[in-house]
Amino acid sequence: MTHILVTHGHSDQVGGAEYLQSIFGSKVIMTKKGLELAIEQSGKSKGKNKFLPPKVEAFATDGSSIVIGGTEFKFYITPGHTQGDLSIDFLVKDNNMNYRAFIVGGHGVNFQKPSLVKAFLSSMARIKKLANESPVVAVNLSNHPHKNNLFANRDKIRQGESANPFISSSNFFQFIELQEDSASKKIKENAPLKKTGNPNTSIELNVKALVD
């Protein structure tokens, strides 16, 4: 295992990186803000969930890339789930055919900071635009298996399904739209309350302030 590419600094993404690095001597690549979050979460971890932050070989920057084993991995910083979300764009092969794969750096809008709400929707819009560039993204490699039906697709292959269920541009874009719809719904549910001009009238939801 020569390299470990970390999508963001939450413990469920980075928690095992230092352990694998200590065994294989792997080079870890993530964003600077991703490492800052990993260090913060490491300091709070304890007991069986205790972990150490990895030693980062190089910080990924927006638009940068690295070649590993003959495959180029392109990096995009797409904040919204955290400030340091790293999305990864690369080619995969099936039956000697190349397909474009994409890993979205973070799923789900984060309401801890208002700026992240707007950033998440902007990032999803950017990812859609990037994904539509030729060749169009056909493989969704989610950083959570339930987000891209990983196990269900695996079972289809084991059952002898001829077409590879992981190869589906429509499924990728449906996934992005689901992220956008979920974020918009949460914005409406959690939008800040704003008083109207008349102090006797009820308060109203100010959704527009978050999405503009």
PDB file of C-alpha atoms in Angstrom, residues 46-209:
ATOM      1  CA  LYS A  46     -10.161   7.948  23.613  1.00  0.00           C
ATOM      2  CA  GLY A  47     -10.549   4.311  24.576  1.00  0.00           C
ATOM      3  CA  LYS A  48     -11.073   1.859  21.732  1.00  0.00           C
ATOM      4  CA  ASN A  49     -11.684   4.798  19.380  1.00  0.00           C
ATOM      5  CA  LYS A  50      -8.327   6.439  20.127  1.00  0.00           C
ATOM      6  CA  PHE A  51      -6.300   7.211  17.014  1.00  0.00           C
ATOM      7  CA  LEU A  52      -3.279   9.245  15.993  1.00  0.00           C
ATOM      8  CA  PRO A  53      -3.170  11.627  13.037  1.00  0.00           C
ATOM      9  CA  PRO A  54      -1.034  10.431  10.124  1.00  0.00           C
ATOM     10  CA  LYS A  55       2.161  12.027   8.872  1.00  0.00           C
ATOM     11  CA  VAL A  56       1.157  13.773   5.669  1.00  0.00           C
ATOM     12  CA  GLU A  57       3.477  13.333   2.695  1.00  0.00           C
ATOM     13  CA  ALA A  58       1.951  16.186   0.722  1.00  0.00           C
ATOM     14  CA  PHE A  59      -1.067  18.432   0.989  1.00  0.00           C
ATOM     15  CA  ALA A  60      -3.513  18.184  -1.884  1.00  0.00           C
ATOM     16  CA  THR A  61      -4.507  21.509  -3.401  1.00  0.00           C
ATOM     17  CA  ASP A  62      -7.412  22.313  -5.681  1.00  0.00           C
ATOM     18  CA  GLY A  63      -6.626  21.166  -9.214  1.00  0.00           C
ATOM     19  CA  SER A  64      -3.471  19.290  -8.247  1.00  0.00           C
ATOM     20  CA  SER A  65      -2.846  15.657  -9.174  1.00  0.00           C
ATOM     21  CA  ILE A  66      -0.584  12.691  -8.542  1.00  0.00           C
ATOM     22  CA  VAL A  67       0.274   9.610 -10.609  1.00  0.00           C
ATOM     23  CA  ILE A  68       0.212   6.320  -8.709  1.00  0.00           C
ATOM     24  CA  GLY A  69       0.881   3.059 -10.519  1.00  0.00           C
ATOM     25  CA  GLY A  70       0.297   4.673 -13.891  1.00  0.00           C
ATOM     26  CA  THR A  71      -3.063   6.190 -12.887  1.00  0.00           C
ATOM     27  CA  GLU A  72      -3.511   9.935 -12.484  1.00  0.00           C
ATOM     28  CA  PHE A  73      -5.592  11.046  -9.518  1.00  0.00           C
ATOM     29  CA  LYS A  74      -6.948  14.596  -9.812  1.00  0.00           C
ATOM     30  CA  PHE A  75      -7.870  16.478  -6.653  1.00  0.00           C
ATOM     31  CA  TYR A  76     -10.590  19.041  -6.044  1.00  0.00           C
ATOM     32  CA  ILE A  77     -11.290  20.774  -2.741  1.00  0.00           C
ATOM     33  CA  THR A  78     -15.059  20.654  -2.309  1.00  0.00           C
ATOM     34  CA  PRO A  79     -15.981  21.961   1.162  1.00  0.00           C
ATOM     35  CA  GLY A  80     -19.369  21.632   2.790  1.00  0.00           C
ATOM     36  CA  HIS A  81     -19.298  18.458   4.858  1.00  0.00           C
ATOM     37  CA  THR A  82     -16.075  19.788   6.377  1.00  0.00           C
ATOM     38  CA  GLN A  83     -13.863  22.686   5.336  1.00  0.00           C
ATOM     39  CA  GLY A  84     -11.226  20.362   3.910  1.00  0.00           C
ATOM     40  CA  ASP A  85     -13.213  17.886   1.815  1.00  0.00           C
ATOM     41  CA  LEU A  86     -11.101  16.337  -0.939  1.00  0.00           C
ATOM     42  CA  SER A  87     -12.851  14.922  -4.007  1.00  0.00           C
ATOM     43  CA  ILE A  88     -10.882  12.574  -6.240  1.00  0.00           C
ATOM     44  CA  ASP A  89     -11.227  12.065 -10.003  1.00  0.00           C
ATOM     45  CA  PHE A  90      -9.536   9.184 -11.865  1.00  0.00           C
ATOM     46  CA  LEU A  91      -9.932   6.437 -14.470  1.00  0.00           C
ATOM     47  CA  VAL A  92     -10.743   2.813 -13.704  1.00  0.00           C
ATOM     48  CA  LYS A  93     -10.840  -0.170 -16.045  1.00  0.00           C
ATOM     49  CA  ASP A  94     -13.386  -2.933 -16.639  1.00  0.00           C
ATOM     50  CA  ASN A  95     -12.988  -5.511 -19.430  1.00  0.00           C
ATOM     51  CA  ASN A  96     -10.199  -3.399 -20.951  1.00  0.00           C
ATOM     52  CA  MET A  97     -12.472  -0.351 -21.115  1.00  0.00           C
ATOM     53  CA  ASN A  98     -11.655   2.867 -19.268  1.00  0.00           C
ATOM     54  CA  TYR A  99     -14.322   4.566 -17.179  1.00  0.00           C
ATOM     55  CA  ARG A 100     -14.135   7.789 -15.227  1.00  0.00           C
ATOM     56  CA  ALA A 101     -14.623   7.369 -11.487  1.00  0.00           C
ATOM     57  CA  PHE A 102     -15.249  10.034  -8.870  1.00  0.00           C
ATOM     58  CA  ILE A 103     -15.099  10.083  -5.071  1.00  0.00           C
ATOM     59  CA  VAL A 104     -17.097  12.920  -3.502  1.00  0.00           C
ATOM     60  CA  GLY A 105     -15.058  14.221  -0.562  1.00  0.00           C
ATOM     61  CA  GLY A 106     -17.914  14.606   1.911  1.00  0.00           C
ATOM     62  CA  HIS A 107     -21.573  13.601   2.029  1.00  0.00           C
ATOM     63  CA  GLY A 108     -24.199  15.558   3.871  1.00  0.00           C
ATOM     64  CA  VAL A 109     -24.421  19.249   4.677  1.00  0.00           C
ATOM     65  CA  ASN A 110     -22.818  20.439   7.915  1.00  0.00           C
ATOM     66  CA  PHE A 111     -24.810  22.926  10.002  1.00  0.00           C
ATOM     67  CA  GLN A 112     -22.021  23.677  12.480  1.00  0.00           C
ATOM     68  CA  LYS A 113     -21.054  26.710  10.408  1.00  0.00           C
ATOM     69  CA  PRO A 114     -23.409  28.677   8.118  1.00  0.00           C
ATOM     70  CA  SER A 115     -20.624  29.063   5.562  1.00  0.00           C
ATOM     71  CA  LEU A 116     -20.457  25.279   5.156  1.00  0.00           C
ATOM     72  CA  VAL A 117     -24.127  25.131   4.174  1.00  0.00           C
ATOM     73  CA  LYS A 118     -23.593  27.448   1.233  1.00  0.00           C
ATOM     74  CA  ALA A 119     -20.269  25.791   0.422  1.00  0.00           C
ATOM     75  CA  PHE A 120     -21.874  22.345   0.249  1.00  0.00           C
ATOM     76  CA  LEU A 121     -24.424  23.373  -2.362  1.00  0.00           C
ATOM     77  CA  SER A 122     -21.733  25.215  -4.333  1.00  0.00           C
ATOM     78  CA  SER A 123     -19.502  22.140  -4.207  1.00  0.00           C
ATOM     79  CA  MET A 124     -22.268  19.836  -5.444  1.00  0.00           C
ATOM     80  CA  ALA A 125     -22.958  22.206  -8.343  1.00  0.00           C
ATOM     81  CA  ARG A 126     -19.256  22.282  -9.167  1.00  0.00           C
ATOM     82  CA  ILE A 127     -18.972  18.490  -9.018  1.00  0.00           C
ATOM     83  CA  LYS A 128     -21.901  18.132 -11.425  1.00  0.00           C
ATOM     84  CA  LYS A 129     -20.187  20.464 -13.867  1.00  0.00           C
ATOM     85  CA  LEU A 130     -16.855  18.652 -13.564  1.00  0.00           C
ATOM     86  CA  ALA A 131     -18.520  15.257 -13.883  1.00  0.00           C
ATOM     87  CA  ASN A 132     -20.213  16.255 -17.140  1.00  0.00           C
ATOM     88  CA  GLU A 133     -16.875  16.948 -18.797  1.00  0.00           C
ATOM     89  CA  SER A 134     -15.781  14.275 -21.260  1.00  0.00           C
ATOM     90  CA  PRO A 135     -15.542  11.443 -20.452  1.00  0.00           C
ATOM     91  CA  VAL A 136     -18.621  11.758 -18.254  1.00  0.00           C
ATOM     92  CA  VAL A 137     -18.262  10.209 -14.797  1.00  0.00           C
ATOM     93  CA  ALA A 138     -19.626   6.654 -14.841  1.00  0.00           C
ATOM     94  CA  VAL A 139     -18.486   5.190 -11.506  1.00  0.00           C
ATOM     95  CA  ASN A 140     -19.453   6.496  -8.072  1.00  0.00           C
ATOM     96  CA  LEU A 141     -16.882   5.360  -5.491  1.00  0.00           C
ATOM     97  CA  SER A 142     -18.484   6.681  -2.336  1.00  0.00           C
ATOM     98  CA  ASN A 143     -16.532   6.969   0.924  1.00  0.00           C
ATOM     99  CA  HIS A 144     -19.516   5.328   2.673  1.00  0.00           C
ATOM    100  CA  PRO A 145     -20.624   1.986   1.149  1.00  0.00           C
ATOM    101  CA  HIS A 146     -24.351   2.499   1.712  1.00  0.00           C
ATOM    102  CA  LYS A 147     -24.251   5.733  -0.290  1.00  0.00           C
ATOM    103  CA  ASN A 148     -23.520   3.983  -3.606  1.00  0.00           C
ATOM    104  CA  ASN A 149     -25.184   0.597  -2.982  1.00  0.00           C
ATOM    105  CA  LEU A 150     -21.761  -1.033  -2.797  1.00  0.00           C
ATOM    106  CA  PHE A 151     -22.865  -4.274  -1.157  1.00  0.00           C
ATOM    107  CA  ALA A 152     -25.998  -4.639  -3.286  1.00  0.00           C
ATOM    108  CA  ASN A 153     -23.930  -4.120  -6.436  1.00  0.00           C
ATOM    109  CA  ARG A 154     -21.337  -6.607  -5.199  1.00  0.00           C
ATOM    110  CA  ASP A 155     -24.062  -9.200  -4.704  1.00  0.00           C
ATOM    111  CA  LYS A 156     -25.378  -8.606  -8.227  1.00  0.00           C
ATOM    112  CA  ILE A 157     -21.922  -9.378  -9.606  1.00  0.00           C
ATOM    113  CA  ARG A 158     -21.656 -12.509  -7.461  1.00  0.00           C
ATOM    114  CA  GLN A 159     -25.036 -13.636  -8.756  1.00  0.00           C
ATOM    115  CA  GLY A 160     -23.718 -13.444 -12.301  1.00  0.00           C
ATOM    116  CA  GLU A 161     -25.214 -10.197 -13.562  1.00  0.00           C
ATOM    117  CA  SER A 162     -23.567  -9.572 -16.925  1.00  0.00           C
ATOM    118  CA  ALA A 163     -23.500  -5.767 -16.829  1.00  0.00           C
ATOM    119  CA  ASN A 164     -21.284  -4.206 -14.167  1.00  0.00           C
ATOM    120  CA  PRO A 165     -23.753  -2.418 -11.830  1.00  0.00           C
ATOM    121  CA  PHE A 166     -21.041  -0.025 -10.650  1.00  0.00           C
ATOM    122  CA  ILE A 167     -20.848   1.526 -14.124  1.00  0.00           C
ATOM    123  CA  SER A 168     -23.735   3.981 -14.367  1.00  0.00           C
ATOM    124  CA  SER A 169     -23.533   7.692 -15.094  1.00  0.00           C
ATOM    125  CA  SER A 170     -27.199   8.133 -14.233  1.00  0.00           C
ATOM    126  CA  ASN A 171     -26.657   6.614 -10.793  1.00  0.00           C
ATOM    127  CA  PHE A 172     -23.798   9.026 -10.109  1.00  0.00           C
ATOM    128  CA  PHE A 173     -25.828  12.095 -11.025  1.00  0.00           C
ATOM    129  CA  GLN A 174     -28.832  10.814  -9.072  1.00  0.00           C
ATOM    130  CA  PHE A 175     -26.504  10.512  -6.087  1.00  0.00           C
ATOM    131  CA  ILE A 176     -25.403  14.155  -6.474  1.00  0.00           C
ATOM    132  CA  GLU A 177     -29.002  15.316  -6.862  1.00  0.00           C
ATOM    133  CA  LEU A 178     -29.908  13.396  -3.714  1.00  0.00           C
ATOM    134  CA  GLN A 179     -27.157  15.260  -1.868  1.00  0.00           C
ATOM    135  CA  GLU A 180     -28.516  18.581  -3.130  1.00  0.00           C
ATOM    136  CA  ASP A 181     -32.115  17.710  -2.272  1.00  0.00           C
ATOM    137  CA  SER A 182     -31.124  16.539   1.197  1.00  0.00           C
ATOM    138  CA  ALA A 183     -29.173  19.749   1.813  1.00  0.00           C
ATOM    139  CA  SER A 184     -32.034  21.933   0.590  1.00  0.00           C
ATOM    140  CA  LYS A 185     -34.465  20.069   2.831  1.00  0.00           C
ATOM    141  CA  LYS A 186     -32.223  20.512   5.847  1.00  0.00           C
ATOM    142  CA  ILE A 187     -31.825  24.197   5.060  1.00  0.00           C
ATOM    143  CA  LYS A 188     -35.596  24.628   5.130  1.00  0.00           C
ATOM    144  CA  GLU A 189     -35.878  22.646   8.364  1.00  0.00           C
ATOM    145  CA  ASN A 190     -33.015  24.401  10.132  1.00  0.00           C
ATOM    146  CA  ALA A 191     -32.996  27.870   8.588  1.00  0.00           C
ATOM    147  CA  PRO A 192     -32.480  30.694  11.124  1.00  0.00           C
ATOM    148  CA  LEU A 193     -35.575  32.451  12.363  1.00  0.00           C
ATOM    149  CA  LYS A 194     -35.974  36.079  11.375  1.00  0.00           C
ATOM    150  CA  LYS A 195     -38.402  38.541  12.938  1.00  0.00           C
ATOM    151  CA  THR A 196     -40.783  40.329  10.634  1.00  0.00           C
ATOM    152  CA  GLY A 197     -41.204  44.102  10.668  1.00  0.00           C
ATOM    153  CA  ASN A 198     -44.291  43.882  12.879  1.00  0.00           C
ATOM    154  CA  PRO A 199     -43.292  42.712  16.402  1.00  0.00           C
ATOM    155  CA  ASN A 200     -46.768  41.230  16.843  1.00  0.00           C
ATOM    156  CA  THR A 201     -46.471  38.924  13.874  1.00  0.00           C
ATOM    157  CA  SER A 202     -44.963  35.481  14.030  1.00  0.00           C
ATOM    158  CA  ILE A 203     -41.363  34.778  13.116  1.00  0.00           C
ATOM    159  CA  GLU A 204     -40.639  33.417   9.673  1.00  0.00           C
ATOM    160  CA  LEU A 205     -37.996  31.160   8.165  1.00  0.00           C
ATOM    161  CA  ASN A 206     -35.256  32.960   6.317  1.00  0.00           C
ATOM    162  CA  VAL A 207     -34.205  30.250   3.869  1.00  0.00           C
ATOM    163  CA  LYS A 208     -33.046  32.660   1.192  1.00  0.00           C
ATOM    164  CA  ALA A 209     -30.277  34.020   3.404  1.00  0.00           C
TER     165      ALA A 209
END
